[in-house]
Amino acid sequence: MMGWRHIICVLCVCVSVCFCESSLSGKVHSPLYPKAYPSDLFVQWKLEVPKGYRIQLTFIHFDVEPSNNCCNDSVMVLYGQKILGKYCGQDNSANGQDPGKEPILSPGNHLQLVFQTDGSNAGSQQHLGFSAFYQAVDVDECSSPNPEGGSGPLCSQICLNTIGSYFCDCNHGYQLQPDQRTCLSAIDCDEPKLLPNGGFRFLSDSQNHSVIQYHCNEPYYAFPGAQNISYTCAADGKRTVNDHNDIIIPPCLPVCGNPSGIPGSRQRVLGGKNAPAGTFPWQVLLSVTGRGGAIVIGEQWIMTAANNLVSGSGVTPKESVRLYVGHNDVKERINNPPLEIASIHIHPQYQGNNNFDNDIALIKLARPLTFNSEVQPLCLPPEGAKYERSGWVSGFGYTEEMSISNELRYIVLPLVDQTECRNSFERLKQQKIEVMPFTDNMFCAGLTEGGADTCSGDTGSAFVLKDRESDRYWVAGIVSWGIQCGEKGRYGVYTRVSRYVEWINKIMRDN
């Protein structure tokens, strides 16, 4: 019999509840009270008060058959699925299982009572049950912890509690906004200036000033010094930036050489695997009479090989040059309009024909690019740049099957010693193979055994190295020329960009 009673005790919590009309106070008592309550009962009450209040429940009289863990007869108080108390016994009984005279306070505006009895309330030891009183108690929202979800305090400045609710107010010199919780300065300060490639949001500091915090669209843009800028409209109407009387907001500068990731394994442009999305966001698809490559180095600047833009008839008109950025798939990329070109700048000492010394050119765009995960600039060579180990090259050139690639591919190629590079061209000359001049403005990269190389259609793309100190990628070379593709003992030749940093900066500064 005790086992059966224990099962009934557990199951009672799951029974449905009857809803009662909301009121500010009321009484509740066991059936037949003040007479003895019947046996085999299961009665529930759902107490509710208006929102903005809590329920305070007090037992006036309590007399319920005592038992171990109150599993014969009991009164249970619940808030939702949470049990606030389970009681039996008599007022001030020694077993300590009665509710006593201390009020029970609900967390919210509702409460549930469950009264259950077994079949043993008979004979001379009959129990009378209970009588209780409940009333609505105001919730002081202003003293409550901040709401969940990170929305901040109920009021940005002043919170005033009222019966069943609250309202917000502002300090002198501030106005309550339409959201009825935020305060902004009522002083006639200028509207916040828009920040290109960034934005702002309203804050409120500990001194109750109206504060606007500027930020850049990271990780593609950053302030010099990588700090957010706070702009305060003080009560006297004067503006300050980071506690200084300096209202100049720094620009959001592009972050260079910081792609989402660069593959580390050896793959081949000449028949290699596709480059993962976001790995070479500086890659430009260039189209003149054929396909070539170029490099994003600034918001309005593209770098490429001069031989992409110069032919026997001179410099290609800008209207005949097409530049595409974005997706790694050529078909997706050319679905977007080509970038509008403002001007083309060929290095003044580039000769062309059979001499690709100074093979470098800059293209200025008519409008700035907006950088994102698919379009980002590559850094220029750092001061004292060291050419060592291996670098990355990407492109849309020919594959090993000599078919043009419609997916961006990449390769990791070792740098070749300058002496070995010169010797390789001398060996070709001895075989009566025509070779263009190799100068100190160039370097070689590739495998002695061949099989991995850049090829036609990759010209103008970047040879990329990584700076160990800044952890950023920089343009070490530009794919320039070579003798066939991927042949044993023959290397690709690249323009050494570190020798042209001064010229690059001058062109960008003067234009």
Short mmCIF file of C-alpha atoms in Angstrom, two decimals:
data_model
loop_
_atom_site.label_atom_id
_atom_site.label_comp_id
_atom_site.label_asym_id
_atom_site.label_seq_id
_atom_site.Cartn_x
_atom_site.Cartn_y
_atom_site.Cartn_z
CA MET A 1 0.00 0.00 0.00
CA MET A 2 2.87 2.39 0.79
CA GLY A 3 4.39 1.71 -2.65
CA TRP A 4 1.07 2.56 -4.34
CA ARG A 5 0.84 5.81 -2.36
CA HIS A 6 4.37 6.76 -3.46
CA ILE A 7 3.41 6.37 -7.13
CA ILE A 8 0.35 8.60 -6.68
CA CYS A 9 2.60 11.21 -5.06
CA VAL A 10 4.86 11.35 -8.13
CA LEU A 11 2.09 11.36 -10.72
CA CYS A 12 0.11 14.20 -9.16
CA VAL A 13 2.41 16.90 -10.56
CA CYS A 14 1.50 15.97 -14.11
CA VAL A 15 -2.26 16.51 -13.84
CA SER A 16 -3.81 19.46 -15.70
CA VAL A 17 -4.64 22.70 -13.92
CA CYS A 18 -7.93 24.64 -13.75
CA PHE A 19 -7.47 28.38 -14.49
CA CYS A 20 -9.10 30.90 -12.15
CA GLU A 21 -9.95 34.53 -12.83
CA SER A 22 -7.11 36.96 -12.14
CA SER A 23 -7.57 39.09 -9.01
CA LEU A 24 -5.48 41.12 -6.57
CA SER A 25 -6.30 38.90 -3.55
CA GLY A 26 -8.38 35.94 -2.44
CA LYS A 27 -8.80 32.93 -0.18
CA VAL A 28 -8.47 29.25 -0.87
CA HIS A 29 -9.21 26.28 1.43
CA SER A 30 -9.50 22.53 1.32
CA PRO A 31 -12.88 20.92 0.53
CA LEU A 32 -15.41 20.95 3.45
CA TYR A 33 -13.09 23.15 5.56
CA PRO A 34 -13.41 23.75 8.54
CA LYS A 35 -14.74 20.19 8.64
CA ALA A 36 -12.52 17.19 7.97
CA TYR A 37 -11.53 16.82 4.32
CA PRO A 38 -12.72 13.73 2.38
CA SER A 39 -10.52 10.82 1.43
CA ASP A 40 -9.16 10.08 -2.07
CA LEU A 41 -9.01 13.69 -3.22
CA PHE A 42 -6.97 15.37 -5.94
CA VAL A 43 -7.75 19.09 -6.12
CA GLN A 44 -5.81 21.87 -7.93
CA TRP A 45 -5.96 25.66 -7.86
CA LYS A 46 -4.31 28.04 -10.34
CA LEU A 47 -3.85 31.42 -8.65
CA GLU A 48 -3.11 34.42 -10.83
CA VAL A 49 -2.66 38.16 -10.30
CA PRO A 50 -2.11 40.90 -12.94
CA LYS A 51 1.25 41.14 -14.68
CA GLY A 52 3.79 43.29 -12.85
CA TYR A 53 2.89 41.62 -9.54
CA ARG A 54 3.97 38.53 -7.61
CA ILE A 55 1.78 36.31 -5.41
CA GLN A 56 2.27 36.23 -1.64
CA LEU A 57 0.63 33.12 -0.17
CA THR A 58 0.07 32.71 3.59
CA PHE A 59 -1.45 29.62 5.29
CA ILE A 60 -3.85 30.78 8.04
CA HIS A 61 -4.57 27.28 9.38
CA PHE A 62 -2.92 23.99 8.41
CA ASP A 63 -3.90 20.47 9.47
CA VAL A 64 -3.01 17.71 6.99
CA GLU A 65 -2.25 14.10 7.91
CA PRO A 66 1.50 13.84 8.58
CA SER A 67 3.57 11.15 6.85
CA ASN A 68 7.15 10.48 5.83
CA ASN A 69 7.99 12.87 2.94
CA CYS A 70 4.28 13.85 2.93
CA CYS A 71 3.40 10.95 0.63
CA ASN A 72 0.02 10.13 2.24
CA ASP A 73 -1.74 13.51 2.22
CA SER A 74 -0.01 16.71 1.06
CA VAL A 75 -0.33 20.26 -0.18
CA MET A 76 2.13 21.13 -2.93
CA VAL A 77 2.94 24.70 -4.08
CA LEU A 78 4.34 25.05 -7.61
CA TYR A 79 5.50 27.80 -9.96
CA GLY A 80 5.28 26.27 -13.42
CA GLN A 81 7.24 23.02 -13.16
CA LYS A 82 9.23 24.22 -10.14
CA ILE A 83 8.12 22.87 -6.73
CA LEU A 84 8.31 25.67 -4.15
CA GLY A 85 7.20 23.42 -1.28
CA LYS A 86 5.44 20.22 -0.29
CA TYR A 87 3.70 20.25 3.10
CA CYS A 88 1.82 18.06 5.64
CA GLY A 89 1.33 17.94 9.43
CA GLN A 90 -0.17 20.56 11.74
CA ASP A 91 0.64 24.17 12.53
CA ASN A 92 3.98 24.38 14.33
CA SER A 93 4.27 20.58 14.39
CA ALA A 94 7.50 18.94 15.50
CA ASN A 95 8.07 17.14 12.19
CA GLY A 96 8.84 20.43 10.47
CA GLN A 97 6.89 19.62 7.31
CA ASP A 98 4.14 22.24 7.71
CA PRO A 99 4.41 25.61 5.91
CA GLY A 100 4.35 27.71 9.07
CA LYS A 101 3.20 31.33 9.06
CA GLU A 102 5.97 32.74 6.82
CA PRO A 103 4.53 33.87 3.46
CA ILE A 104 5.48 32.03 0.29
CA LEU A 105 6.42 34.43 -2.54
CA SER A 106 6.07 33.39 -6.19
CA PRO A 107 8.73 34.36 -8.76
CA GLY A 108 6.02 35.64 -11.14
CA ASN A 109 2.32 36.49 -11.31
CA HIS A 110 0.93 32.94 -11.02
CA LEU A 111 1.02 30.05 -8.56
CA GLN A 112 -0.42 26.52 -8.42
CA LEU A 113 -1.69 24.56 -5.39
CA VAL A 114 -2.20 20.80 -5.50
CA PHE A 115 -4.01 19.04 -2.63
CA GLN A 116 -4.10 15.23 -2.63
CA THR A 117 -5.27 12.71 -0.05
CA ASP A 118 -5.33 8.95 0.25
CA GLY A 119 -8.15 6.84 1.77
CA SER A 120 -7.03 6.99 5.41
CA ASN A 121 -8.55 10.28 6.79
CA ALA A 122 -11.21 8.53 8.91
CA GLY A 123 -11.94 7.78 12.57
CA SER A 124 -11.15 9.92 15.58
CA GLN A 125 -7.94 11.35 14.10
CA GLN A 126 -9.63 13.22 11.25
CA HIS A 127 -7.71 16.24 9.87
CA LEU A 128 -9.37 19.52 8.88
CA GLY A 129 -7.20 20.51 5.91
CA PHE A 130 -6.06 24.10 5.33
CA SER A 131 -7.10 27.68 4.82
CA ALA A 132 -4.87 30.18 2.98
CA PHE A 133 -4.88 33.80 1.86
CA TYR A 134 -3.09 35.21 -1.19
CA GLN A 135 -2.53 38.75 -2.40
CA ALA A 136 -0.73 40.60 -5.18
CA VAL A 137 2.63 42.10 -4.23
CA ASP A 138 4.19 44.77 -6.45
CA VAL A 139 7.42 43.86 -8.30
CA ASP A 140 10.16 46.48 -8.10
CA GLU A 141 11.44 46.13 -11.66
CA CYS A 142 13.96 48.92 -11.11
CA SER A 143 15.85 46.93 -8.47
CA SER A 144 15.77 43.69 -10.49
CA PRO A 145 18.88 42.45 -12.30
CA ASN A 146 19.34 43.46 -15.94
CA PRO A 147 17.10 41.52 -18.35
CA GLU A 148 18.49 38.38 -19.94
CA GLY A 149 19.80 38.46 -23.50
CA GLY A 150 22.31 41.28 -23.03
CA SER A 151 19.79 44.07 -23.72
CA GLY A 152 21.20 46.15 -20.87
CA PRO A 153 19.30 47.88 -18.02
CA LEU A 154 15.57 48.60 -18.27
CA CYS A 155 16.33 52.32 -18.38
CA SER A 156 19.54 53.93 -19.61
CA GLN A 157 19.48 56.62 -16.87
CA ILE A 158 16.57 56.78 -14.37
CA CYS A 159 14.12 53.96 -13.51
CA LEU A 160 10.98 54.77 -11.49
CA ASN A 161 8.88 51.98 -10.01
CA THR A 162 5.06 52.21 -10.02
CA ILE A 163 2.31 49.89 -8.81
CA GLY A 164 2.37 46.97 -11.21
CA SER A 165 4.85 48.53 -13.61
CA TYR A 166 7.70 51.07 -14.04
CA PHE A 167 8.72 53.92 -16.33
CA CYS A 168 11.99 55.53 -17.45
CA ASP A 169 13.09 59.14 -17.18
CA CYS A 170 16.22 61.12 -18.07
CA ASN A 171 18.64 63.46 -16.36
CA HIS A 172 18.51 67.18 -17.06
CA GLY A 173 19.69 67.96 -20.58
CA TYR A 174 18.60 64.59 -22.01
CA GLN A 175 15.48 63.39 -23.80
CA LEU A 176 13.69 60.05 -23.63
CA GLN A 177 13.72 58.32 -27.01
CA PRO A 178 10.75 56.53 -28.70
CA ASP A 179 11.87 53.19 -27.24
CA GLN A 180 10.91 54.69 -23.82
CA ARG A 181 14.19 53.54 -22.23
CA THR A 182 17.11 55.28 -23.97
CA CYS A 183 18.20 58.84 -23.17
CA LEU A 184 20.08 61.07 -25.61
CA SER A 185 21.43 64.53 -25.14
CA ALA A 186 18.89 67.28 -25.72
CA ILE A 187 21.70 69.69 -26.53
CA ASP A 188 21.75 70.67 -30.20
CA CYS A 189 24.76 68.62 -31.31
CA ASP A 190 25.31 67.84 -34.96
CA GLU A 191 24.08 64.53 -36.31
CA PRO A 192 26.83 61.88 -36.25
CA LYS A 193 28.81 61.84 -39.46
CA LEU A 194 28.67 58.71 -41.57
CA LEU A 195 31.92 56.76 -41.59
CA PRO A 196 32.78 55.05 -44.91
CA ASN A 197 33.45 51.33 -44.43
CA GLY A 198 32.37 51.64 -40.81
CA GLY A 199 29.48 52.73 -38.63
CA PHE A 200 28.45 53.90 -35.18
CA ARG A 201 26.16 52.97 -32.33
CA PHE A 202 24.79 54.93 -29.38
CA LEU A 203 26.13 54.22 -25.90
CA SER A 204 25.68 55.76 -22.46
CA ASP A 205 28.71 56.07 -20.20
CA SER A 206 28.95 56.24 -16.42
CA GLN A 207 28.76 60.07 -16.45
CA ASN A 208 25.44 59.90 -18.29
CA HIS A 209 26.78 61.57 -21.45
CA SER A 210 25.37 60.68 -24.81
CA VAL A 211 28.14 58.68 -26.47
CA ILE A 212 28.50 57.48 -30.04
CA GLN A 213 31.07 54.77 -30.68
CA TYR A 214 32.50 54.52 -34.17
CA HIS A 215 33.81 51.24 -35.53
CA CYS A 216 35.22 49.88 -38.79
CA ASN A 217 33.84 46.94 -40.72
CA GLU A 218 36.25 44.32 -39.43
CA PRO A 219 38.20 42.29 -40.38
CA TYR A 220 38.44 44.09 -43.73
CA TYR A 221 38.93 47.63 -42.36
CA ALA A 222 40.50 49.04 -39.18
CA PHE A 223 41.34 52.37 -37.55
CA PRO A 224 45.02 53.32 -37.33
CA GLY A 225 46.00 51.76 -34.01
CA ALA A 226 43.04 49.32 -34.21
CA GLN A 227 40.91 51.14 -31.60
CA ASN A 228 37.22 52.03 -31.71
CA ILE A 229 36.55 55.78 -31.50
CA SER A 230 34.06 57.19 -28.94
CA TYR A 231 32.45 60.55 -29.72
CA THR A 232 30.78 62.33 -26.77
CA CYS A 233 28.12 65.03 -26.98
CA ALA A 234 28.55 66.73 -23.60
CA ALA A 235 25.83 68.70 -21.80
CA ASP A 236 27.50 71.99 -22.80
CA GLY A 237 26.99 71.16 -26.48
CA LYS A 238 30.69 70.67 -27.18
CA ARG A 239 31.97 67.52 -28.83
CA THR A 240 34.96 65.45 -27.79
CA VAL A 241 36.56 62.31 -29.18
CA ASN A 242 38.06 59.91 -26.64
CA ASP A 243 38.13 62.72 -24.01
CA HIS A 244 40.06 65.09 -26.28
CA ASN A 245 38.82 68.22 -28.02
CA ASP A 246 39.55 66.59 -31.36
CA ILE A 247 36.50 65.97 -33.50
CA ILE A 248 38.38 64.54 -36.50
CA ILE A 249 37.32 60.92 -36.99
CA PRO A 250 40.11 58.77 -38.48
CA PRO A 251 39.27 56.87 -41.67
CA CYS A 252 38.71 53.14 -41.80
CA LEU A 253 41.78 51.84 -43.62
CA PRO A 254 41.79 48.61 -45.63
CA VAL A 255 43.47 45.64 -43.96
CA CYS A 256 45.87 44.07 -46.46
CA GLY A 257 47.21 40.55 -46.73
CA ASN A 258 44.74 39.00 -44.30
CA PRO A 259 42.68 36.36 -46.15
CA SER A 260 40.49 33.78 -44.43
CA GLY A 261 43.20 31.18 -45.07
CA ILE A 262 46.00 30.16 -47.40
CA PRO A 263 46.49 26.50 -48.37
CA GLY A 264 49.78 25.08 -47.18
CA SER A 265 50.07 21.97 -49.33
CA ARG A 266 51.79 21.82 -52.71
CA GLN A 267 49.33 22.09 -55.57
CA ARG A 268 49.91 23.05 -59.17
CA VAL A 269 48.48 25.97 -61.13
CA LEU A 270 49.44 23.92 -64.16
CA GLY A 271 46.74 21.27 -63.68
CA GLY A 272 46.36 21.86 -59.92
CA LYS A 273 43.36 21.74 -57.66
CA ASN A 274 40.93 24.58 -57.15
CA ALA A 275 41.76 27.26 -54.58
CA PRO A 276 39.36 27.28 -51.59
CA ALA A 277 37.01 30.26 -51.34
CA GLY A 278 38.49 33.34 -49.70
CA THR A 279 42.12 32.19 -49.95
CA PHE A 280 43.39 34.58 -52.67
CA PRO A 281 40.98 37.55 -52.46
CA TRP A 282 43.47 39.88 -54.21
CA GLN A 283 43.31 37.86 -57.44
CA VAL A 284 41.99 39.84 -60.42
CA LEU A 285 40.92 38.32 -63.73
CA LEU A 286 42.26 40.56 -66.52
CA SER A 287 41.03 40.35 -70.10
CA VAL A 288 42.53 42.22 -73.07
CA THR A 289 43.05 40.14 -76.22
CA GLY A 290 43.44 37.07 -74.01
CA ARG A 291 43.32 36.15 -70.35
CA GLY A 292 45.75 37.38 -67.69
CA GLY A 293 45.98 38.14 -64.01
CA ALA A 294 46.32 41.22 -61.80
CA ILE A 295 46.51 42.08 -58.11
CA VAL A 296 44.38 44.30 -55.83
CA ILE A 297 46.76 46.50 -53.81
CA GLY A 298 44.39 49.29 -52.72
CA GLU A 299 40.82 50.55 -52.83
CA GLN A 300 41.40 52.11 -56.26
CA TRP A 301 44.59 50.43 -57.40
CA ILE A 302 45.35 47.27 -59.36
CA MET A 303 48.85 46.02 -60.18
CA THR A 304 49.78 43.77 -63.09
CA ALA A 305 52.55 42.97 -65.58
CA ALA A 306 53.16 45.70 -68.14
CA ASN A 307 53.29 43.09 -70.92
CA ASN A 308 49.56 42.49 -70.34
CA LEU A 309 48.82 46.08 -71.37
CA VAL A 310 51.46 46.89 -73.99
CA SER A 311 51.62 45.53 -77.53
CA GLY A 312 53.45 46.51 -80.70
CA SER A 313 50.94 49.29 -81.26
CA GLY A 314 51.48 50.80 -77.80
CA VAL A 315 49.51 50.90 -74.55
CA THR A 316 46.11 49.23 -74.72
CA PRO A 317 43.27 51.77 -74.35
CA LYS A 318 41.56 51.54 -70.98
CA GLU A 319 38.23 50.89 -72.75
CA SER A 320 39.65 47.61 -74.08
CA VAL A 321 40.75 46.32 -70.65
CA ARG A 322 38.37 44.26 -68.53
CA LEU A 323 38.97 43.64 -64.81
CA TYR A 324 36.88 41.25 -62.70
CA VAL A 325 37.09 40.49 -58.97
CA GLY A 326 35.18 38.25 -56.58
CA HIS A 327 34.15 34.65 -57.02
CA ASN A 328 36.74 31.94 -57.73
CA ASP A 329 34.63 30.61 -60.59
CA VAL A 330 35.21 32.52 -63.84
CA LYS A 331 31.59 32.19 -64.99
CA GLU A 332 30.32 33.58 -61.68
CA ARG A 333 32.96 36.33 -61.70
CA ILE A 334 32.21 37.68 -65.17
CA ASN A 335 28.48 37.80 -64.39
CA ASN A 336 29.32 41.03 -62.55
CA PRO A 337 30.16 44.20 -64.51
CA PRO A 338 33.91 44.80 -65.06
CA LEU A 339 35.62 47.41 -62.91
CA GLU A 340 35.61 50.86 -64.49
CA ILE A 341 39.14 52.11 -65.17
CA ALA A 342 40.25 55.72 -64.70
CA SER A 343 43.85 55.48 -65.93
CA ILE A 344 46.69 53.10 -66.81
CA HIS A 345 50.30 53.68 -65.69
CA ILE A 346 53.11 51.68 -67.36
CA HIS A 347 56.57 51.81 -65.78
CA PRO A 348 58.49 54.42 -67.81
CA GLN A 349 61.51 52.13 -68.34
CA TYR A 350 59.53 49.15 -69.63
CA GLN A 351 60.55 48.43 -73.25
CA GLY A 352 58.57 45.33 -74.22
CA ASN A 353 59.21 43.32 -77.35
CA ASN A 354 62.07 41.00 -76.33
CA ASN A 355 62.94 42.75 -73.07
CA PHE A 356 60.61 42.42 -70.07
CA ASP A 357 62.77 44.37 -67.62
CA ASN A 358 60.63 46.66 -65.39
CA ASP A 359 57.57 44.55 -66.26
CA ILE A 360 55.12 46.31 -63.96
CA ALA A 361 52.04 48.53 -64.42
CA LEU A 362 49.37 50.13 -62.24
CA ILE A 363 45.70 50.60 -63.05
CA LYS A 364 43.65 53.23 -61.23
CA LEU A 365 39.94 52.45 -60.82
CA ALA A 366 37.25 55.06 -61.35
CA ARG A 367 35.59 54.12 -58.05
CA PRO A 368 36.88 52.54 -54.80
CA LEU A 369 36.33 48.85 -54.15
CA THR A 370 34.46 47.72 -51.05
CA PHE A 371 36.39 44.90 -49.45
CA ASN A 372 34.85 41.68 -48.17
CA SER A 373 35.75 38.00 -47.86
CA GLU A 374 36.12 37.64 -51.64
CA VAL A 375 37.88 40.96 -52.43
CA GLN A 376 40.83 42.18 -50.32
CA PRO A 377 44.13 43.94 -51.05
CA LEU A 378 47.56 42.34 -50.90
CA CYS A 379 50.24 44.18 -48.92
CA LEU A 380 53.17 45.83 -50.66
CA PRO A 381 56.65 44.53 -49.71
CA PRO A 382 57.68 45.53 -46.17
CA GLU A 383 60.82 47.56 -45.59
CA GLY A 384 63.85 45.31 -45.83
CA ALA A 385 61.79 42.55 -47.50
CA LYS A 386 63.54 39.18 -47.58
CA TYR A 387 63.02 36.75 -50.45
CA GLU A 388 63.42 33.28 -48.97
CA ARG A 389 61.89 29.82 -48.99
CA SER A 390 58.67 29.35 -50.96
CA GLY A 391 55.74 31.46 -52.09
CA TRP A 392 52.19 31.09 -53.36
CA VAL A 393 50.97 31.83 -56.87
CA SER A 394 47.35 31.75 -58.04
CA GLY A 395 45.80 32.21 -61.44
CA PHE A 396 43.25 31.36 -64.11
CA GLY A 397 45.85 30.17 -66.65
CA TYR A 398 46.30 26.96 -68.60
CA THR A 399 46.19 23.52 -66.96
CA GLU A 400 48.56 20.64 -67.70
CA GLU A 401 46.09 19.47 -70.37
CA MET A 402 46.67 22.92 -71.94
CA SER A 403 43.03 23.84 -71.41
CA ILE A 404 42.13 27.21 -69.92
CA SER A 405 41.06 27.02 -66.26
CA ASN A 406 37.63 28.29 -65.25
CA GLU A 407 38.44 27.90 -61.55
CA LEU A 408 41.09 29.78 -59.61
CA ARG A 409 44.09 27.51 -58.95
CA TYR A 410 47.22 27.91 -56.87
CA ILE A 411 50.72 26.51 -56.39
CA VAL A 412 53.47 26.68 -53.76
CA LEU A 413 56.79 27.23 -55.52
CA PRO A 414 60.32 27.46 -54.07
CA LEU A 415 62.45 30.48 -54.86
CA VAL A 416 65.48 29.75 -57.04
CA ASP A 417 68.96 31.12 -56.37
CA GLN A 418 69.77 33.99 -58.74
CA THR A 419 72.97 32.29 -59.94
CA GLU A 420 71.14 29.06 -60.72
CA CYS A 421 68.46 31.03 -62.54
CA ARG A 422 71.04 32.79 -64.73
CA ASN A 423 72.83 29.50 -65.41
CA SER A 424 69.56 27.88 -66.52
CA PHE A 425 69.11 30.56 -69.17
CA GLU A 426 72.74 30.19 -70.30
CA ARG A 427 72.13 26.48 -70.84
CA LEU A 428 69.08 27.32 -72.98
CA LYS A 429 71.15 29.76 -75.05
CA GLN A 430 73.67 26.99 -75.69
CA GLN A 431 70.76 24.99 -77.12
CA LYS A 432 70.09 27.86 -79.53
CA ILE A 433 66.88 28.76 -77.66
CA GLU A 434 66.12 32.48 -77.65
CA VAL A 435 66.00 33.91 -74.13
CA MET A 436 65.10 37.44 -72.99
CA PRO A 437 67.49 39.38 -70.70
CA PHE A 438 67.39 38.33 -67.04
CA THR A 439 68.09 41.29 -64.70
CA ASP A 440 68.29 42.03 -60.96
CA ASN A 441 64.72 43.36 -61.24
CA MET A 442 63.60 39.76 -61.66
CA PHE A 443 63.73 36.48 -59.76
CA CYS A 444 62.97 32.86 -60.57
CA ALA A 445 60.77 30.27 -58.87
CA GLY A 446 59.99 26.67 -59.68
CA LEU A 447 61.10 23.06 -59.36
CA THR A 448 64.32 21.80 -60.93
CA GLU A 449 62.56 18.65 -62.05
CA GLY A 450 59.72 20.67 -63.59
CA GLY A 451 56.07 19.62 -63.60
CA ALA A 452 54.82 22.60 -61.58
CA ASP A 453 54.70 26.13 -62.90
CA THR A 454 52.65 29.14 -63.82
CA CYS A 455 51.59 29.30 -67.45
CA SER A 456 49.94 31.43 -70.12
CA GLY A 457 46.94 33.20 -68.65
CA ASP A 458 48.64 33.61 -65.24
CA THR A 459 50.76 36.61 -66.36
CA GLY A 460 50.26 39.57 -64.03
CA SER A 461 49.24 37.45 -61.02
CA ALA A 462 51.08 37.69 -57.68
CA PHE A 463 53.90 35.65 -56.22
CA VAL A 464 53.08 35.91 -52.50
CA LEU A 465 55.27 35.62 -49.41
CA LYS A 466 54.29 35.84 -45.75
CA ASP A 467 55.85 38.34 -43.33
CA ARG A 468 56.71 36.52 -40.11
CA GLU A 469 56.49 39.61 -37.89
CA SER A 470 53.09 40.94 -39.00
CA ASP A 471 51.70 37.55 -40.08
CA ARG A 472 50.47 39.27 -43.28
CA TYR A 473 50.90 38.24 -46.91
CA TRP A 474 52.74 40.55 -49.34
CA VAL A 475 53.34 40.73 -53.08
CA ALA A 476 56.91 39.66 -53.75
CA GLY A 477 56.62 39.20 -57.48
CA ILE A 478 54.46 39.50 -60.59
CA VAL A 479 54.21 36.58 -63.02
CA SER A 480 56.19 37.93 -66.02
CA TRP A 481 57.62 35.42 -68.48
CA GLY A 482 59.15 31.98 -68.95
CA ILE A 483 60.28 29.40 -71.52
CA GLN A 484 57.34 27.00 -71.94
CA CYS A 485 55.48 25.75 -68.81
CA GLY A 486 56.65 23.26 -66.22
CA GLU A 487 59.60 21.90 -68.22
CA LYS A 488 62.58 20.31 -66.47
CA GLY A 489 65.38 22.79 -65.77
CA ARG A 490 63.26 25.80 -66.71
CA TYR A 491 61.87 28.27 -64.21
CA GLY A 492 59.20 30.94 -64.21
CA VAL A 493 60.40 34.55 -64.09
CA TYR A 494 58.80 37.18 -61.85
CA THR A 495 59.12 40.96 -61.51
CA ARG A 496 60.80 41.72 -58.16
CA VAL A 497 58.22 44.12 -56.69
CA SER A 498 60.40 45.25 -53.75
CA ARG A 499 62.49 47.27 -56.24
CA TYR A 500 59.44 49.30 -57.27
CA VAL A 501 57.79 50.29 -53.94
CA GLU A 502 58.93 53.92 -54.26
CA TRP A 503 57.56 54.16 -57.81
CA ILE A 504 54.27 52.50 -56.81
CA ASN A 505 53.72 54.89 -53.89
CA LYS A 506 54.58 57.91 -56.05
CA ILE A 507 52.08 56.94 -58.74
CA MET A 508 49.32 56.38 -56.18
CA ARG A 509 50.17 59.59 -54.31
CA ASP A 510 50.35 61.77 -57.44
CA ASN A 511 47.13 60.36 -58.89
#
